[in-house]
XYZ file of C-alpha atoms in Angstrom:
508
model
C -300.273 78.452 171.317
C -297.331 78.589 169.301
C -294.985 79.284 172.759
C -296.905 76.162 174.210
C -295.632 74.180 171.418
C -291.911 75.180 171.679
C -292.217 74.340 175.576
C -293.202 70.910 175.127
C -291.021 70.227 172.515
C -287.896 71.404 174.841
C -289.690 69.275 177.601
C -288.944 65.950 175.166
C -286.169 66.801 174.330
C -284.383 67.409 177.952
C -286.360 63.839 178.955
C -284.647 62.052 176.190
C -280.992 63.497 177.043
C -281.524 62.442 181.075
C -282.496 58.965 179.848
C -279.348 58.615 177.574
C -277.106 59.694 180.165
C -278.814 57.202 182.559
C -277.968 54.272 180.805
C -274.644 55.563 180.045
C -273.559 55.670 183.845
C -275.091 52.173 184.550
C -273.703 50.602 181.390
C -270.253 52.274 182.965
C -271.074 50.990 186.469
C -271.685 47.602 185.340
C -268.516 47.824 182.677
C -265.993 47.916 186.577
C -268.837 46.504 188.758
C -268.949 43.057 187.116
C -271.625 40.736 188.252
C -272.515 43.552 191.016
C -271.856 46.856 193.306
C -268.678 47.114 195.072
C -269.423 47.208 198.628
C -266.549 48.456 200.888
C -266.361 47.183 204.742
C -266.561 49.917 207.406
C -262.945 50.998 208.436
C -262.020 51.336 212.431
C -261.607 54.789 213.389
C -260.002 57.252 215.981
C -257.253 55.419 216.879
C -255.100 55.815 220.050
C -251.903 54.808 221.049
C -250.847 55.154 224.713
C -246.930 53.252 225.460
C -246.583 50.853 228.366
C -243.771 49.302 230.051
C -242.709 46.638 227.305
C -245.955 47.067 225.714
C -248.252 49.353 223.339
C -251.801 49.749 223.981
C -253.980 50.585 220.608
C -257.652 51.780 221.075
C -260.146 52.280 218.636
C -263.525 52.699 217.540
C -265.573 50.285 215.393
C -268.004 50.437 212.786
C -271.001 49.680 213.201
C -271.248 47.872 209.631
C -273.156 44.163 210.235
C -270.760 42.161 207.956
C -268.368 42.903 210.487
C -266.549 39.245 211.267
C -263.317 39.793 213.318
C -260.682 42.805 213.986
C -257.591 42.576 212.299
C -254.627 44.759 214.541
C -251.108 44.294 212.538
C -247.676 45.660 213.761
C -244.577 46.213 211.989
C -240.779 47.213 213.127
C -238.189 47.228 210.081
C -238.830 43.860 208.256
C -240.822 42.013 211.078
C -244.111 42.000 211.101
C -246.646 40.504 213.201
C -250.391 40.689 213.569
C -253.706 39.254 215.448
C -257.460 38.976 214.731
C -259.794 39.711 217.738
C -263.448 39.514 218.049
C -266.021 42.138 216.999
C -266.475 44.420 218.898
C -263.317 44.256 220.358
C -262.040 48.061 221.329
C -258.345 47.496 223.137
C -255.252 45.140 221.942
C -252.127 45.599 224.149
C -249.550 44.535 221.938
C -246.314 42.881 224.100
C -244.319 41.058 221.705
C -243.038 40.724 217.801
C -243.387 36.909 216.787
C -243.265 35.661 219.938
C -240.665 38.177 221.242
C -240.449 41.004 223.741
C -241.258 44.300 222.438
C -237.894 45.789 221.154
C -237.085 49.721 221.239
C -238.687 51.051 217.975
C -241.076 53.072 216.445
C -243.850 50.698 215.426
C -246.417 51.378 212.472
C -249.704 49.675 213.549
C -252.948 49.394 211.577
C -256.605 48.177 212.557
C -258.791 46.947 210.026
C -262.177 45.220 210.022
C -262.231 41.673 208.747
C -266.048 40.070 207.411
C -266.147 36.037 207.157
C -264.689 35.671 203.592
C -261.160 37.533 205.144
C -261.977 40.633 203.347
C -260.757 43.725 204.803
C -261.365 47.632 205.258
C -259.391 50.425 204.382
C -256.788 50.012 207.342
C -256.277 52.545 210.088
C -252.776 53.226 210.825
C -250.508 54.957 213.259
C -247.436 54.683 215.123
C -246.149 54.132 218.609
C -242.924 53.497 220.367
C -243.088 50.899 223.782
C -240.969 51.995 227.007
C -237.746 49.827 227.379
C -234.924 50.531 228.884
C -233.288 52.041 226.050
C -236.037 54.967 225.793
C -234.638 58.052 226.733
C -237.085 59.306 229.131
C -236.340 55.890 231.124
C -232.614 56.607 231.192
C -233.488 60.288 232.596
C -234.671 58.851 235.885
C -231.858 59.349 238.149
C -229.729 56.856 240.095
C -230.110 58.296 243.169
C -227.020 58.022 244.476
C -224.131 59.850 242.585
C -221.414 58.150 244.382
C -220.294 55.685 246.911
C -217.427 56.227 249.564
C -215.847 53.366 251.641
C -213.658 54.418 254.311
C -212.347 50.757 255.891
C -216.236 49.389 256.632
C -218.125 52.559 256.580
C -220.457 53.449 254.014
C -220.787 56.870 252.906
C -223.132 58.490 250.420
C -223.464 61.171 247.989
C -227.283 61.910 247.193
C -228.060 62.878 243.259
C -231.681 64.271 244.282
C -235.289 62.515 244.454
C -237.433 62.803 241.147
C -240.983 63.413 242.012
C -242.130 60.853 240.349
C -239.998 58.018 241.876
C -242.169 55.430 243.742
C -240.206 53.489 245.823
C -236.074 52.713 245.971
C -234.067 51.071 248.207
C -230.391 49.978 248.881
C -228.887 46.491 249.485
C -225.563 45.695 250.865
C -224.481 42.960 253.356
C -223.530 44.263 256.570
C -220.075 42.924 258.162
C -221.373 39.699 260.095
C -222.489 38.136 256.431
C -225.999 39.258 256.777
C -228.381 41.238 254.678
C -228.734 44.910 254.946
C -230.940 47.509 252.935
C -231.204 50.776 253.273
C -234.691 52.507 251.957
C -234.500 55.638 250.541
C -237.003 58.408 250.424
C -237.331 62.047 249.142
C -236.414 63.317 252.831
C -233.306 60.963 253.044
C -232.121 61.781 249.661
C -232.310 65.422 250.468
C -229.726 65.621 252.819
C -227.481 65.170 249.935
C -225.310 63.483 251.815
C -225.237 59.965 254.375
C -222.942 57.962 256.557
C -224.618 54.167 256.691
C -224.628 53.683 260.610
C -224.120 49.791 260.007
C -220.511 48.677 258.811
C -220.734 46.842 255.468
C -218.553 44.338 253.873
C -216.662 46.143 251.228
C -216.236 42.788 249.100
C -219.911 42.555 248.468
C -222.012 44.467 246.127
C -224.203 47.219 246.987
C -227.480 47.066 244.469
C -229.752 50.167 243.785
C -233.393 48.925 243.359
C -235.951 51.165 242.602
C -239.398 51.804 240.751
C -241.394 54.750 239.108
C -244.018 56.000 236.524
C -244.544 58.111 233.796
C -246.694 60.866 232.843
C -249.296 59.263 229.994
C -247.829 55.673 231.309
C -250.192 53.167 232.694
C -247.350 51.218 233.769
C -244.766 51.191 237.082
C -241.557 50.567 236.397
C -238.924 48.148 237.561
C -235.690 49.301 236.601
C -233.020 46.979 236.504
C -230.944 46.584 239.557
C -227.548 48.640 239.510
C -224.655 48.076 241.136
C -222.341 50.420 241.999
C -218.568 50.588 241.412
C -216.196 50.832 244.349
C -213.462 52.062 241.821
C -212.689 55.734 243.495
C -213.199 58.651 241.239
C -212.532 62.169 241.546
C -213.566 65.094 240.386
C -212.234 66.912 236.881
C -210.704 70.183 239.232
C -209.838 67.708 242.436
C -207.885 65.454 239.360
C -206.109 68.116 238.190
C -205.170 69.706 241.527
C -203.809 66.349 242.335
C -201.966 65.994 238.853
C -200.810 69.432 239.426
C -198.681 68.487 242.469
C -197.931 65.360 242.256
C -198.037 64.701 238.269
C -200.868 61.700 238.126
C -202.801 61.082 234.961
C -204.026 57.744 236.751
C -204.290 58.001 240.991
C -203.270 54.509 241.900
C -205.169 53.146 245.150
C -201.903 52.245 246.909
C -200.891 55.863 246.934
C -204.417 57.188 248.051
C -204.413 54.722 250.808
C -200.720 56.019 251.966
C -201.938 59.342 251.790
C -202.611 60.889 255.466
C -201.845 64.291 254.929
C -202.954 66.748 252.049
C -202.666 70.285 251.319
C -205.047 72.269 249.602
C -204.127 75.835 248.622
C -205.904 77.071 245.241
C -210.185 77.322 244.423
C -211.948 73.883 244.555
C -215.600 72.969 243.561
C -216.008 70.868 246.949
C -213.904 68.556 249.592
C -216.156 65.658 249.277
C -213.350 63.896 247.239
C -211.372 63.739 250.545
C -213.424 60.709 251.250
C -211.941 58.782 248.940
C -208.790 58.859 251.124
C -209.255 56.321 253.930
C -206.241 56.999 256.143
C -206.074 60.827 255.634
C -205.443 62.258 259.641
C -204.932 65.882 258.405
C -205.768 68.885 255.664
C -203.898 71.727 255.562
C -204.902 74.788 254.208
C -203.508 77.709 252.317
C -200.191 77.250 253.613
C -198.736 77.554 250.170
C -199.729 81.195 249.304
C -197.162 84.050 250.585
C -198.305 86.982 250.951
C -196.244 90.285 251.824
C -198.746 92.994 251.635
C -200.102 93.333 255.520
C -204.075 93.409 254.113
C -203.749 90.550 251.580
C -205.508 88.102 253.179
C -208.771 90.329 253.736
C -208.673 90.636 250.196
C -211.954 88.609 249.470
C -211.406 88.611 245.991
C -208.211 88.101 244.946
C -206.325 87.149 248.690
C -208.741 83.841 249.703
C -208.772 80.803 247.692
C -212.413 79.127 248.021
C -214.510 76.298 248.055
C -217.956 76.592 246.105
C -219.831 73.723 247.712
C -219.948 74.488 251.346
C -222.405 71.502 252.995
C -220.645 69.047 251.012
C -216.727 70.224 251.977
C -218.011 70.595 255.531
C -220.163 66.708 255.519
C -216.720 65.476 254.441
C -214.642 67.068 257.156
C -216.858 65.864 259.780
C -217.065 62.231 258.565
C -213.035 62.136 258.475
C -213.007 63.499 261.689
C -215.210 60.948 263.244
C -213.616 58.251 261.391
C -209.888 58.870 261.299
C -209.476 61.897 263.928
C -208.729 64.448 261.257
C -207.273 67.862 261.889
C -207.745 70.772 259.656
C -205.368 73.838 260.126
C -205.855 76.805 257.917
C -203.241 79.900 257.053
C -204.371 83.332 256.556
C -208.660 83.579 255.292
C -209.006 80.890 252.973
C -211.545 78.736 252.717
C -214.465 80.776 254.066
C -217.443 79.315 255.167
C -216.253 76.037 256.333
C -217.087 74.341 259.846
C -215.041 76.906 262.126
C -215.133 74.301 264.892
C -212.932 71.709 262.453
C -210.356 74.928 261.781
C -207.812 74.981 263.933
C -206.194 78.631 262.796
C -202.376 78.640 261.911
C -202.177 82.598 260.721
C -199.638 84.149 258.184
C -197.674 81.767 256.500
C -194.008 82.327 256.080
C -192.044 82.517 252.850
C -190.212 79.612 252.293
C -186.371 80.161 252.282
C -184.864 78.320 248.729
C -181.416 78.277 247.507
C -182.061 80.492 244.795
C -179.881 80.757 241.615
C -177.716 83.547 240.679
C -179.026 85.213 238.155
C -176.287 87.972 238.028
C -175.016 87.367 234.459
C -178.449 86.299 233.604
C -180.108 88.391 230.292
C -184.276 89.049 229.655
C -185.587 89.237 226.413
C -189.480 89.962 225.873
C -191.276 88.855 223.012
C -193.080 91.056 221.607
C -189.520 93.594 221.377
C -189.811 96.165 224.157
C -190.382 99.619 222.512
C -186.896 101.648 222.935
C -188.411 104.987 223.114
C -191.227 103.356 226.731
C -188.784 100.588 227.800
C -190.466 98.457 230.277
C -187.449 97.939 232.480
C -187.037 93.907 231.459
C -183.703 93.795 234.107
C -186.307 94.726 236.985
C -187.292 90.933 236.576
C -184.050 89.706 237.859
C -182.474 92.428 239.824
C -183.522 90.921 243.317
C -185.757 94.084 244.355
C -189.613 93.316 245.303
C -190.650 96.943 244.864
C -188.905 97.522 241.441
C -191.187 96.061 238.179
C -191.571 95.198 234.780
C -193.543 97.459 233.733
C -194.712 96.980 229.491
C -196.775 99.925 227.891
C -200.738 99.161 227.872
C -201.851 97.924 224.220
C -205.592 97.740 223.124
C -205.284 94.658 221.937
C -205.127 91.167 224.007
C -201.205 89.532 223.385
C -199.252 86.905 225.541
C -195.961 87.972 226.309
C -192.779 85.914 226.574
C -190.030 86.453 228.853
C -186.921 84.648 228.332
C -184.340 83.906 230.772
C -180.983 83.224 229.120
C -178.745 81.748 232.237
C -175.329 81.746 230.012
C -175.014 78.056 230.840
C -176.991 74.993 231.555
C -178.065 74.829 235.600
C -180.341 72.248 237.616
C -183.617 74.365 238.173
C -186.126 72.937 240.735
C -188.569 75.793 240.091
C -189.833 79.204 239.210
C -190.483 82.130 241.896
C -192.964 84.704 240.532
C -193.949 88.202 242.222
C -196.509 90.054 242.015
C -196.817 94.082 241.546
C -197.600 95.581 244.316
C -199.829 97.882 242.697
C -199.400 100.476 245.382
C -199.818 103.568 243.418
C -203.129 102.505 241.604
C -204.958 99.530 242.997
C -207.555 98.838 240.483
C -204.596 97.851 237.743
C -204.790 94.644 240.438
C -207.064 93.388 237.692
C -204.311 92.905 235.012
C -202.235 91.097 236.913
C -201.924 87.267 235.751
C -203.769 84.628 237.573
C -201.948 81.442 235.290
C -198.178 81.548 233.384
C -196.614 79.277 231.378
C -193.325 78.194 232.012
C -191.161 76.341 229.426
C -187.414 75.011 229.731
C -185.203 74.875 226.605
C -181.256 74.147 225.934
C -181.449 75.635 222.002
C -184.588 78.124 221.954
C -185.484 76.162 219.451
C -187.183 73.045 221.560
C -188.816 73.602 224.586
C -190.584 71.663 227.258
C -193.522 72.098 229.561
C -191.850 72.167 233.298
C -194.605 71.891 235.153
C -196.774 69.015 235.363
C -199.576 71.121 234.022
C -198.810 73.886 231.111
C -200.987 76.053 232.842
C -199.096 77.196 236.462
C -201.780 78.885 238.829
C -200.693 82.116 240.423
C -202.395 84.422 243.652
C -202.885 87.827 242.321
C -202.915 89.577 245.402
C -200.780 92.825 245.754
C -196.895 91.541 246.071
C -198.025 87.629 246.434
C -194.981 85.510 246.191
C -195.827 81.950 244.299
C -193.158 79.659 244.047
C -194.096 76.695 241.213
C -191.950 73.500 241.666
C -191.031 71.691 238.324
C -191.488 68.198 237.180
C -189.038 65.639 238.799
C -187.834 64.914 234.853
C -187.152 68.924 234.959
C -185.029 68.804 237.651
C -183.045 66.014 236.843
C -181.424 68.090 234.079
C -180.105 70.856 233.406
C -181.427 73.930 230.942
C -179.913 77.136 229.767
C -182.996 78.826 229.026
C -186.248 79.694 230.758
C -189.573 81.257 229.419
C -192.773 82.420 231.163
C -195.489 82.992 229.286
C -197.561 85.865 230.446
C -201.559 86.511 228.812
C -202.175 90.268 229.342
C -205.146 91.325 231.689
C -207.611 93.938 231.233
C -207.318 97.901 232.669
C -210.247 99.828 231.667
C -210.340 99.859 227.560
C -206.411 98.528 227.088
C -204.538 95.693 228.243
C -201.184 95.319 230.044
C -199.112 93.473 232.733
C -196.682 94.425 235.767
C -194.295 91.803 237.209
C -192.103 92.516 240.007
C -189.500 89.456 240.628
C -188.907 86.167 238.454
C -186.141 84.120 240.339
C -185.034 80.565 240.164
C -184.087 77.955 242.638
């Protein structure tokens, strides 16, 4: 009896403490409530942005809440803002412009919330999305198409960049000679010859347009690009520039001298030819006829004896097109220049070393920087002595140096340029590889100032066993006269060490 008693007792007690606390959380409720419950409108959900040409599209889902008036979608960019309320039920806004202008470049933050008839709104839904314009990058990655445009008098030549797979259509626009229109559409086949002569003749005055259109992967949109227009300004390639500075001393290639220009020559390693195009009167090429050699094998020498060209189909395209245009002749000395058309080549053989007035260098003097080692001398006078088969010959060092050779003529003398031999390497043919392939050659009348005398600093050299290279200098060079002479040499490689071998500077 006396454990029933203690139950029931607990039992009031525990009824009493639930009831207390009961009116504590309502009198707590109604303390924030106010007059009533806070009722909170059913937010939009799963949003999804997918970018359009000039536009964002936003998705969502609604809620199925019935006090559900209108949909409110709101964009904002920096400090503009800009928003819309659509009808329930509404699922899809495509938003196109920012108080009542196109849709800039910009990463947008846009929100979605559920509006009931007194304006009140949900808990927003937010996310962000960029639009497509022309400034996106993946919009500037499609391709032009064309690289580059060639006009040779009327004729219309093109250089192909490649198709993207996801071009639709393009097409080019040019007005033919007699006034009228002209386009030319282009396709993945075309564009994959890499290369294209226009059969119509153009005018050259008139602007040739690139119109074309593609997608995007997650894009609903095609794109229009805008229209481009290609420059007829000629430009060459960075090694074709500097082979051309390196002869004839441009920094800027002025049309009137390309359009004088009908015969080049061509003797050291070039990327491609195609650059020959932008000559319009050029009748002939010649080829290699500036490397000497004296060794009877050099020019089998694949590596070291045959200057090359890397881009075959687009050395031999421009060849053919000068050759149906202006009649151009190509004649090549020794092997270089494998793998180009053999029936442009017409095939000169050895070249001939060049006879030069060549200074006296009798009561010349050779000094090395760094100091030849008295106990190994490396023979310094066998630079000047006049004897091919005699070198200078510096001890092997295990550490990469440039050495400097300094000609001290005694008095100042008119130099029009630098002769340098090659070793012939005859009793070990793998020290080939230390022989230099670029000196620099410097002019001074103190030691103390010295100039470049070559249009570039760097002067490149053949390497082949005994090649003769004779480097002209700058017409401001010969125009003066100089006392002293340096050539820079960098040491090559030999196994672990490096080291050098020259057989012959002279002067002329």
């Amino acid at each position: 009896m006396r454990t029933k008693k203690y139950i029931g007792i607990l039992l009031c007690m525990l009824t009493f403490v639930i009831a207390c606390d009961n009116e504590s959380l309502e009198d707590t409720y109604k303390e924030y409530a106010g007059k009533g419950e806070i009722r909170y409108l059913g937010k939009c959900n799963n949003l999804l942005v997918t970018p359009g040409w000039k536009r964002i599209i936003i998705t969502w889902e609604n809620n199925s809440d019935p006090c559900i008036e209108k949909i409110k979608v709101k964009w904002v960019l920096n400090e503009a803002k800009d928003s819309v309320l659509v009808n329930r039920g509404t699922t899809q806004y495509d938003i196109k412009q920012l108080n009542g202008e196109e849709l800039n470049d910009g990463n947008y933050e846009i929100s979605v919330s559920s509006v009931d008839v007194d304006g009140k709104t949900s808990i927003p839904a937010t996310v962000y999305g960029r639009p497509y314009t022309y400034a996106h990058e993946d919009i500037r990655a499609f391709n032009r198409i064309i690289s580059k445009v060639y006009i040779i008098r009327n004729h219309l030549i093109l250089s192909f960049l490649g198709w993207q797979d996801n071009m639709r259509s393009a097409s080019l626009e040019y007005t033919k000679k007699d006034g009228s229109s002209g386009t030319l559409e282009l396709n993945k086949e075309l564009v994959n010859q890499h290369y294209y002569l226009l059969p119509d003749e153009i005018d050259a005055s008139k602007p040739l347009t690139l119109y074309r259109n593609g997608e995007l992967i997650g894009c609903q949109d095609i794109i229009d690009f805008e229209p481009y227009v290609f420059s007829t300004v000629r430009t060459f390639e960075a090694d074709f520039k500097q082979e051309l500075k390196r002869q004839f001393g441009f920094d800027e290639i002025s049309s009137e001298w390309i359009d004088h220009q009908e015969t080049l020559y061509l003797d050291w390693n070039l990327s491609s030819f195609i650059d020959l195009l932008n000559f319009p009167n050029l009748k002939k090429i010649v080829l290699g006829s500036k490397r000497y050699f004296t060794s009877p094998n050099a020019a089998d020498d694949m590596i070291y004896g045959q200057s090359k060209v890397a881009e075959k189909d687009a050395s031999n395209f421009a060849l053919n097109v000068l050759k149906e245009l202006n009649g151009l002749t190509v004649e090549r000395y020794n092997k270089h220049f494998q793998g180009l058309d053999n029936n442009l080549i017409e095939e000169k053989g050895a070249t001939e070393v060049p006879v030069k007035n060549m200074i006296n260098l009798s009561n010349a003097e050779v000094s090395m920087y760094p100091a030849d080692d008295e106990n190994i001398p490396s023979r310094l006078e066998n630079l000047i002595d006049g004897d091919f088969n005699t070198n200078w010959n510096p001890m092997y060092t295990t550490s990469y140096l440039i050495y400097e050779l300094t000609l001290d003529l005694k008095e100042g003398k008119k130099i029009n340029g630098l002769r340098f031999v090659q070793a012939n390497y005859n009793d070990n043919e793998d020290a080939i590889s230390m022989a230099p392939e670029m000196i620099k050659i410097y002019v001074s009348n103190d030691r103390v100032s010295w100039k470049i005398a070559t249009y570039l600093e760097e002067s490149i050299i053949g390497k082949t066993k005994g090649e003769i290279n004779d480097i002209d200098f700058t017409n401001e060079i010969k125009n003066n006269s100089y006392q002293y002479v340096q050539v820079r040499i960098n040491a090559g490689p030999f196994g672990k060490y490096f080291g050098s071998r020259v057989a012959e500077i002279n002067l002329y």
